[in-house]
Short mmCIF file of C-alpha atoms and ligand atoms in Angstrom, two decimals:
data_model
loop_
_atom_site.label_atom_id
_atom_site.label_comp_id
_atom_site.label_asym_id
_atom_site.label_seq_id
_atom_site.Cartn_x
_atom_site.Cartn_y
_atom_site.Cartn_z
CA UNK A 30 -6.54 26.50 3.57
CA UNK A 31 -5.35 25.53 0.15
CA UNK A 32 -7.82 26.46 -2.65
CA UNK A 33 -9.10 23.60 -4.77
CA UNK A 34 -7.31 24.75 -7.89
CA UNK A 35 -3.95 25.06 -6.15
CA UNK A 36 -4.53 21.64 -4.39
CA UNK A 37 -5.28 20.01 -7.81
CA UNK A 38 -2.16 21.49 -9.32
CA UNK A 39 0.03 20.40 -6.25
CA UNK A 40 -1.50 16.85 -6.60
CA UNK A 41 -0.40 16.86 -10.31
CA UNK A 42 3.03 18.26 -9.60
CA UNK A 43 3.83 15.89 -6.70
CA UNK A 44 2.62 12.85 -8.59
CA UNK A 45 4.71 13.96 -11.72
CA UNK A 46 7.80 14.47 -9.37
CA UNK A 47 7.30 11.03 -7.92
CA UNK A 48 8.69 9.48 -11.17
CA UNK A 49 11.71 11.82 -11.26
CA UNK A 50 14.67 9.43 -10.32
CA UNK A 51 17.29 12.06 -10.08
CA UNK A 52 15.36 14.07 -7.59
CA UNK A 53 14.78 10.93 -5.65
CA UNK A 54 18.49 10.13 -5.58
CA UNK A 55 19.25 13.55 -4.33
CA UNK A 56 16.48 13.56 -1.87
CA UNK A 57 17.54 10.43 -0.14
CA UNK A 58 21.07 11.96 0.45
CA UNK A 59 19.83 15.17 2.02
CA UNK A 60 19.85 14.95 5.94
CA UNK A 61 16.87 17.31 6.37
CA UNK A 62 14.49 14.88 4.56
CA UNK A 63 14.83 12.31 7.44
CA UNK A 64 12.43 13.88 9.97
CA UNK A 65 9.87 14.43 7.19
CA UNK A 66 10.02 10.84 5.78
CA UNK A 67 9.92 9.35 9.24
CA UNK A 68 6.15 10.03 9.63
CA UNK A 69 5.47 7.61 6.64
CA UNK A 70 8.45 5.31 6.62
CA UNK A 71 9.17 3.24 9.71
CA UNK A 72 12.95 2.90 9.29
CA UNK A 73 15.76 3.00 6.57
CA UNK A 74 15.93 -0.68 6.91
CA UNK A 75 13.66 -3.50 8.27
CA UNK A 76 15.82 -4.04 11.33
CA UNK A 77 15.38 -0.15 12.04
CA UNK A 78 11.70 -0.58 11.68
CA UNK A 79 11.31 -3.53 13.98
CA UNK A 80 10.73 -1.49 17.14
CA UNK A 81 7.81 0.41 15.45
CA UNK A 82 6.42 -2.84 14.11
CA UNK A 83 6.71 -4.33 17.64
CA UNK A 84 4.89 -1.32 19.14
CA UNK A 85 1.99 -1.73 16.69
CA UNK A 86 1.64 -5.41 17.60
CA UNK A 87 1.66 -4.57 21.33
CA UNK A 88 -1.07 -2.23 20.75
CA UNK A 89 -3.14 -4.91 18.96
CA UNK A 90 -2.64 -4.00 15.32
CA UNK A 91 -1.69 -6.45 12.56
CA UNK A 92 1.00 -5.31 10.11
CA UNK A 93 2.17 -5.96 6.49
CA UNK A 94 5.69 -5.01 5.75
CA UNK A 95 6.92 -3.34 2.54
CA UNK A 96 10.49 -3.31 1.70
CA UNK A 97 10.53 -0.14 -0.34
CA UNK A 98 11.64 -0.18 -4.01
CA UNK A 99 10.07 -0.05 -7.45
CA UNK A 100 10.65 0.45 -11.05
CA UNK A 101 13.79 -1.53 -11.05
CA UNK A 102 15.85 -1.44 -14.23
CA UNK A 103 18.56 -4.05 -13.59
CA UNK A 104 18.28 -7.77 -13.14
CA UNK A 105 20.63 -7.86 -10.31
CA UNK A 106 18.58 -5.24 -8.36
CA UNK A 107 15.45 -7.22 -8.99
CA UNK A 108 16.99 -10.50 -7.69
CA UNK A 109 18.40 -8.40 -4.61
CA UNK A 110 14.89 -7.19 -4.03
CA UNK A 111 13.51 -10.74 -3.86
CA UNK A 112 16.30 -11.74 -1.57
CA UNK A 113 15.51 -8.82 0.78
CA UNK A 114 11.86 -10.10 0.91
CA UNK A 115 13.17 -13.66 1.72
CA UNK A 116 15.38 -12.22 4.47
CA UNK A 117 12.49 -10.06 5.82
CA UNK A 118 10.27 -13.06 6.15
CA UNK A 119 12.96 -14.84 8.23
CA UNK A 120 13.56 -11.75 10.29
CA UNK A 121 9.87 -11.29 10.98
CA UNK A 122 9.55 -14.99 11.91
CA UNK A 123 12.61 -14.78 14.21
CA UNK A 124 10.92 -11.82 16.09
CA UNK A 125 7.59 -13.51 16.19
CA UNK A 126 5.93 -10.69 14.18
CA UNK A 127 3.17 -10.87 11.65
CA UNK A 128 4.23 -12.98 8.65
CA UNK A 129 2.71 -10.75 6.11
CA UNK A 130 4.48 -8.82 3.41
CA UNK A 131 3.53 -6.57 0.40
CA UNK A 132 5.53 -6.33 -2.68
CA UNK A 133 5.67 -4.56 -6.09
CA UNK A 134 6.08 -6.43 -9.38
CA UNK A 135 8.15 -3.43 -10.73
CA UNK A 136 10.55 -4.00 -7.88
CA UNK A 137 10.78 -7.70 -8.88
CA UNK A 138 11.79 -6.69 -12.60
CA UNK A 139 8.46 -6.75 -14.29
CA UNK A 140 9.79 -3.97 -16.71
CA UNK A 141 12.57 -6.31 -17.64
CA UNK A 142 10.23 -9.09 -18.60
CA UNK A 143 7.48 -11.09 -16.95
CA UNK A 144 9.64 -14.14 -16.72
CA UNK A 145 12.27 -12.52 -14.47
CA UNK A 146 9.49 -11.01 -12.09
CA UNK A 147 7.87 -14.52 -12.01
CA UNK A 148 11.09 -16.15 -10.95
CA UNK A 149 11.75 -13.55 -8.32
CA UNK A 150 8.22 -13.46 -6.82
CA UNK A 151 8.28 -17.37 -6.95
CA UNK A 152 11.28 -17.35 -4.65
CA UNK A 153 9.56 -15.02 -2.18
CA UNK A 154 6.50 -17.20 -2.24
CA UNK A 155 8.43 -20.42 -1.73
CA UNK A 156 9.96 -18.90 1.35
CA UNK A 157 6.49 -17.65 2.49
CA UNK A 158 4.96 -21.04 1.92
CA UNK A 159 7.67 -22.63 4.17
CA UNK A 160 6.89 -20.16 6.84
CA UNK A 161 3.13 -20.03 6.44
CA UNK A 162 3.29 -16.37 5.47
CA UNK A 163 0.89 -14.18 3.44
CA UNK A 164 2.23 -12.28 0.56
CA UNK A 165 0.25 -9.39 -1.01
CA UNK A 166 1.17 -8.18 -4.51
CA UNK A 167 0.48 -4.45 -4.57
CA UNK A 168 -1.06 -2.95 -7.66
CA UNK A 169 0.89 -0.35 -9.69
CA UNK A 170 -0.26 1.77 -12.65
CA UNK A 171 -2.67 0.50 -15.29
CA UNK A 172 -0.28 -0.82 -17.89
CA UNK A 173 0.81 -3.42 -15.23
CA UNK A 174 -2.83 -4.56 -14.26
CA UNK A 175 -3.21 -7.50 -16.51
CA UNK A 176 0.43 -8.65 -15.89
CA UNK A 177 -0.17 -8.43 -12.15
CA UNK A 178 -3.45 -10.52 -12.24
CA UNK A 179 -1.80 -13.03 -14.68
CA UNK A 180 1.22 -13.47 -12.45
CA UNK A 181 -1.05 -13.88 -9.33
CA UNK A 182 -2.90 -16.77 -11.18
CA UNK A 183 0.22 -18.40 -12.34
CA UNK A 184 2.03 -18.30 -8.90
CA UNK A 185 -0.86 -19.08 -6.72
CA UNK A 186 -0.13 -22.79 -6.80
CA UNK A 187 3.28 -22.20 -5.20
CA UNK A 188 1.43 -21.33 -2.08
CA UNK A 189 -0.80 -24.34 -2.14
CA UNK A 190 -1.00 -25.91 1.26
CA UNK A 191 0.58 -23.13 3.26
CA UNK A 192 0.41 -19.33 3.46
CA UNK A 193 -1.46 -17.44 0.67
CA UNK A 194 -0.83 -14.84 -1.89
CA UNK A 195 -3.40 -12.00 -2.50
CA UNK A 196 -3.57 -8.87 -4.76
CA UNK A 197 -4.87 -5.42 -4.88
CA UNK A 198 -7.82 -3.73 -6.87
CA UNK A 199 -8.03 -0.03 -7.42
CA UNK A 200 -11.61 1.33 -7.32
CA UNK A 201 -10.40 4.23 -9.63
CA UNK A 202 -10.00 1.91 -12.66
CA UNK A 203 -12.99 1.40 -14.84
CA UNK A 204 -12.26 -2.29 -15.36
CA UNK A 205 -12.15 -3.04 -11.59
CA UNK A 206 -15.89 -4.01 -11.43
CA UNK A 207 -15.30 -6.92 -13.88
CA UNK A 208 -11.99 -7.84 -12.22
CA UNK A 209 -13.61 -8.00 -8.75
CA UNK A 210 -16.33 -10.39 -9.88
CA UNK A 211 -13.86 -12.61 -11.69
CA UNK A 212 -11.47 -12.66 -8.70
CA UNK A 213 -14.33 -13.32 -6.22
CA UNK A 214 -15.33 -16.35 -8.29
CA UNK A 215 -11.60 -17.53 -7.96
CA UNK A 216 -11.55 -17.04 -4.33
CA UNK A 217 -8.91 -14.41 -4.37
CA UNK A 218 -7.92 -12.32 -1.29
CA UNK A 219 -8.35 -8.74 -2.49
CA UNK A 220 -7.24 -5.57 -0.91
CA UNK A 221 -9.44 -2.76 -2.18
CA UNK A 222 -7.85 0.66 -2.42
CA UNK A 223 -8.86 3.85 -4.33
CA UNK A 224 -5.60 3.94 -6.39
CA UNK A 225 -2.61 6.04 -5.97
CA UNK A 226 -1.43 6.50 -9.57
CA UNK A 227 -2.16 9.35 -11.95
CA UNK A 228 -4.16 7.56 -14.80
CA UNK A 229 -5.68 8.69 -18.09
CA UNK A 230 -9.49 9.25 -18.19
CA UNK A 231 -9.76 6.45 -20.73
CA UNK A 232 -8.93 3.81 -18.01
CA UNK A 233 -9.77 5.66 -14.68
CA UNK A 234 -12.40 7.90 -13.30
CA UNK A 235 -11.19 11.42 -13.42
CA UNK A 236 -13.65 12.56 -10.69
CA UNK A 237 -13.15 11.69 -7.01
CA UNK A 238 -16.95 11.32 -6.61
CA UNK A 239 -16.88 8.55 -9.11
CA UNK A 240 -13.88 6.78 -7.54
CA UNK A 241 -15.64 7.05 -4.07
CA UNK A 242 -18.88 5.64 -5.61
CA UNK A 243 -16.97 2.74 -7.06
CA UNK A 244 -15.27 2.00 -3.86
CA UNK A 245 -18.53 1.85 -1.97
CA UNK A 246 -19.93 -0.64 -4.53
CA UNK A 247 -16.86 -2.80 -4.78
CA UNK A 248 -16.34 -2.90 -0.91
CA UNK A 249 -19.80 -4.03 -0.51
CA UNK A 250 -19.36 -6.81 -3.01
CA UNK A 251 -16.18 -7.94 -1.35
CA UNK A 252 -17.72 -7.89 2.13
CA UNK A 253 -20.61 -9.88 1.02
CA UNK A 254 -18.94 -12.43 -1.36
CA UNK A 255 -15.12 -11.98 -1.01
CA UNK A 256 -12.66 -14.14 0.85
CA UNK A 257 -11.12 -12.17 3.80
CA UNK A 258 -11.16 -8.81 1.93
CA UNK A 259 -9.13 -5.86 3.06
CA UNK A 260 -10.76 -2.50 3.08
CA UNK A 261 -7.81 -0.20 2.56
CA UNK A 262 -8.75 3.47 3.11
CA UNK A 263 -8.41 6.28 5.59
CA UNK A 264 -11.74 7.74 4.33
CA UNK A 265 -14.37 7.88 7.10
CA UNK A 266 -17.21 7.62 4.60
CA UNK A 267 -15.87 4.36 3.07
CA UNK A 268 -15.16 2.96 6.56
CA UNK A 269 -18.55 3.82 7.96
CA UNK A 270 -20.11 2.13 4.95
CA UNK A 271 -18.10 -1.01 5.37
CA UNK A 272 -19.15 -1.16 9.03
CA UNK A 273 -22.82 -0.59 8.19
CA UNK A 274 -22.72 -3.41 5.67
CA UNK A 275 -20.83 -5.74 8.09
CA UNK A 276 -23.34 -5.01 10.97
CA UNK A 277 -26.30 -5.47 8.59
CA UNK A 278 -25.15 -8.79 7.33
CA UNK A 279 -23.54 -10.13 10.52
CA UNK A 280 -19.99 -10.19 9.07
CA UNK A 281 -17.75 -10.43 12.10
CA UNK A 282 -14.40 -8.76 12.51
CA UNK A 283 -12.49 -12.11 11.76
CA UNK A 284 -13.94 -12.08 8.19
CA UNK A 285 -12.44 -8.87 6.86
CA UNK A 286 -9.91 -6.32 7.93
CA UNK A 287 -9.37 -2.64 7.66
CA UNK A 288 -5.93 -1.64 6.36
CA UNK A 289 -4.21 1.71 6.65
CA UNK A 290 -0.85 3.24 5.96
CA UNK A 291 1.80 3.75 8.56
CA UNK A 292 1.62 7.36 9.93
CA UNK A 293 -1.80 8.23 8.19
CA UNK A 294 -4.90 8.95 10.31
CA UNK A 295 -3.47 7.44 13.59
CA UNK A 296 -6.61 8.64 15.38
CA UNK A 297 -8.84 6.53 13.02
CA UNK A 298 -6.60 3.55 13.31
CA UNK A 299 -6.86 3.57 17.12
CA UNK A 300 -10.61 4.22 17.02
CA UNK A 301 -11.25 1.19 14.90
CA UNK A 302 -9.08 -1.03 16.82
CA UNK A 303 -10.91 0.16 20.06
CA UNK A 304 -14.28 -0.72 18.46
CA UNK A 305 -13.07 -4.24 18.03
CA UNK A 306 -12.35 -4.29 14.24
CA UNK A 307 -9.30 -5.95 12.73
CA UNK A 308 -6.81 -3.23 11.56
CA UNK A 309 -3.59 -4.00 9.69
CA UNK A 310 -0.97 -1.29 9.21
CA UNK A 311 1.06 -1.13 6.10
CA UNK A 312 4.52 -0.58 7.29
CA UNK A 313 7.21 0.57 4.71
CA UNK A 314 10.97 0.55 5.46
CA UNK A 315 14.12 1.04 3.38
CA UNK A 316 16.03 3.69 1.71
CA UNK A 317 14.09 3.92 -1.65
CA UNK A 318 11.42 5.78 -0.05
CA UNK A 319 11.10 8.69 -2.56
CA UNK A 320 8.24 7.50 -4.89
CA UNK A 321 6.26 6.04 -2.01
CA UNK A 322 6.69 9.32 0.00
CA UNK A 323 5.77 11.57 -2.90
CA UNK A 324 2.58 9.49 -3.49
CA UNK A 325 1.61 10.17 0.24
CA UNK A 326 2.11 13.98 -0.39
CA UNK A 327 0.16 13.93 -3.59
CA UNK A 328 -2.72 12.29 -1.71
CA UNK A 329 -2.88 15.16 0.70
CA UNK A 330 -0.85 18.26 -0.24
CA UNK A 331 -1.55 19.83 3.01
CA UNK A 332 1.01 17.31 4.35
CA UNK A 333 3.57 19.86 3.01
CA UNK A 334 2.75 22.15 5.79
CA UNK A 335 3.38 19.47 8.36
CA UNK A 336 6.58 18.56 6.71
CA UNK A 337 7.79 22.26 6.71
CA UNK A 338 6.78 22.37 10.42
CA UNK A 339 8.85 19.31 11.24
CA UNK A 340 11.91 20.56 9.50
CA UNK A 341 11.68 23.86 11.37
CA UNK A 342 11.29 21.98 14.63
CA UNK A 343 14.31 19.97 13.96
CA UNK A 344 16.39 23.07 13.12
CA UNK A 345 15.34 24.77 16.32
CA UNK A 346 16.13 21.60 18.31
CA UNK A 347 19.60 21.45 16.60
P1 FDA B 11 -8.82 9.81 0.31
O1 FDA B 11 -7.54 10.04 -0.59
O2 FDA B 11 -10.07 10.20 -0.17
O3 FDA B 11 -8.47 10.36 1.73
C1 FDA B 11 -9.42 10.23 2.83
C2 FDA B 11 -8.84 10.95 3.99
O4 FDA B 11 -7.69 10.11 4.51
C3 FDA B 11 -8.20 12.25 3.65
O5 FDA B 11 -9.14 13.25 3.76
C4 FDA B 11 -7.11 12.42 4.80
O6 FDA B 11 -7.74 12.75 6.03
C5 FDA B 11 -6.64 10.97 4.90
N1 FDA B 11 -5.42 10.79 4.08
C6 FDA B 11 -5.36 10.10 2.98
N2 FDA B 11 -4.20 9.97 2.48
C7 FDA B 11 -3.45 10.74 3.32
C8 FDA B 11 -2.05 10.98 3.38
N3 FDA B 11 -1.18 10.60 2.45
N4 FDA B 11 -1.64 11.71 4.44
C9 FDA B 11 -2.41 12.16 5.37
N5 FDA B 11 -3.76 11.97 5.30
C10 FDA B 11 -4.25 11.22 4.36
N6 FDA B 11 -2.66 2.23 -3.93
C11 FDA B 11 -2.37 1.53 -5.20
O7 FDA B 11 -2.56 2.11 -6.17
N7 FDA B 11 -1.87 0.28 -5.04
C12 FDA B 11 -1.69 -0.30 -3.92
O8 FDA B 11 -1.31 -1.53 -3.90
C13 FDA B 11 -2.07 0.38 -2.74
N8 FDA B 11 -1.95 -0.27 -1.57
C14 FDA B 11 -2.38 0.40 -0.31
C15 FDA B 11 -2.39 -0.40 0.94
C16 FDA B 11 -2.92 0.26 2.00
C17 FDA B 11 -2.98 -0.50 3.34
C18 FDA B 11 -3.49 1.52 1.91
C19 FDA B 11 -4.29 2.08 3.01
C20 FDA B 11 -3.52 2.24 0.68
C21 FDA B 11 -2.97 1.69 -0.36
N9 FDA B 11 -2.82 2.29 -1.58
C22 FDA B 11 -2.53 1.68 -2.81
C23 FDA B 11 -3.06 3.88 -1.61
C24 FDA B 11 -4.52 4.19 -2.01
O9 FDA B 11 -4.80 3.85 -3.32
C25 FDA B 11 -4.82 5.67 -1.78
O10 FDA B 11 -3.98 6.37 -2.71
C26 FDA B 11 -4.70 6.12 -0.30
O11 FDA B 11 -5.04 5.10 0.51
C27 FDA B 11 -5.44 7.43 -0.16
O12 FDA B 11 -6.81 7.11 -0.41
P2 FDA B 11 -7.97 7.02 0.82
O13 FDA B 11 -8.74 5.84 0.47
O14 FDA B 11 -7.33 7.12 2.13
O15 FDA B 11 -9.00 8.19 0.45
#
């Protein structure tokens, strides 16, 4: 059992390490990282992840595909990321899999200028509109919140007619209450999550209890007034509350969905599906797994024990 203070320190450390690019470059080259990463990342390419996505479909889950990558610093890399999403949509269509992807604006070149990110996302949305696909813009750290919401507003017309584009709100941010009300009024499709980034207390609640309380309030607003909201969490308390609200107000399983990350709380994923709820699994693939993986460790430092065990198992097997 890890003490609270140690756990807090580990969360801070893992989150800080997630931004260290040179460690990331090293980590992806080390062979022993593969079995650890496989729990959270379905494959080193979308092609490699297709069997896992197929198995989820066969079991009755929906999926959204994330081609890993973020904080891109070269225009070419940002354009290549957009191309990989266009290719991913075509590959999913070819395999008759869910036409649903999640992307990050920092991967599309936001740090190099909103214009570049807009062009790149517009290209992905044009392909998505053609195929009738859904594109979710993930939410990153707070300096990008305004740019993300602005870009969603500007690009939404690209999807007019076919497909749709949605965005993500983080319960941890103090501004989210106002954002949710504005976005509900605009008919936005919102995924609600707690927030995976280390943020200053000036913009985010430092106490988990306050984040959880905000999550309960916002999820209720979205269930009652939102358009096809996604309740993205692995927290039993948040999920039980959403189910209670849905039951009380006769909100059926086709009017919202639960979303969970690939490899996290598979027991809960199965249980919700068996109870008849709509459950979508967020499936990451690609070689740029380092920051994503480190955020998963920071969310639950006890995962480190699991990782050490998986490496030892591998070694014994070798
Ligand atoms: P919480 O962290 O309180 O965890 C509740 C329980 O879930 C834990 O006690 C544990 O049992 C289990 N759990 C949670 N994380 C785990 C892990 N990594 N490994 C093992 N068990 C774990 N964030 C963001 O900032 N922008 C975004 O766009 C998204 N997108 C997104 C999509 C989807 C589908 C999900 C599910 C989550 C996100 N997130 C996100 C991440 C989110 O903000 C948050 O960091 C994680 O979901 C963890 O928070 P929980 O709500 O699960 O609660």
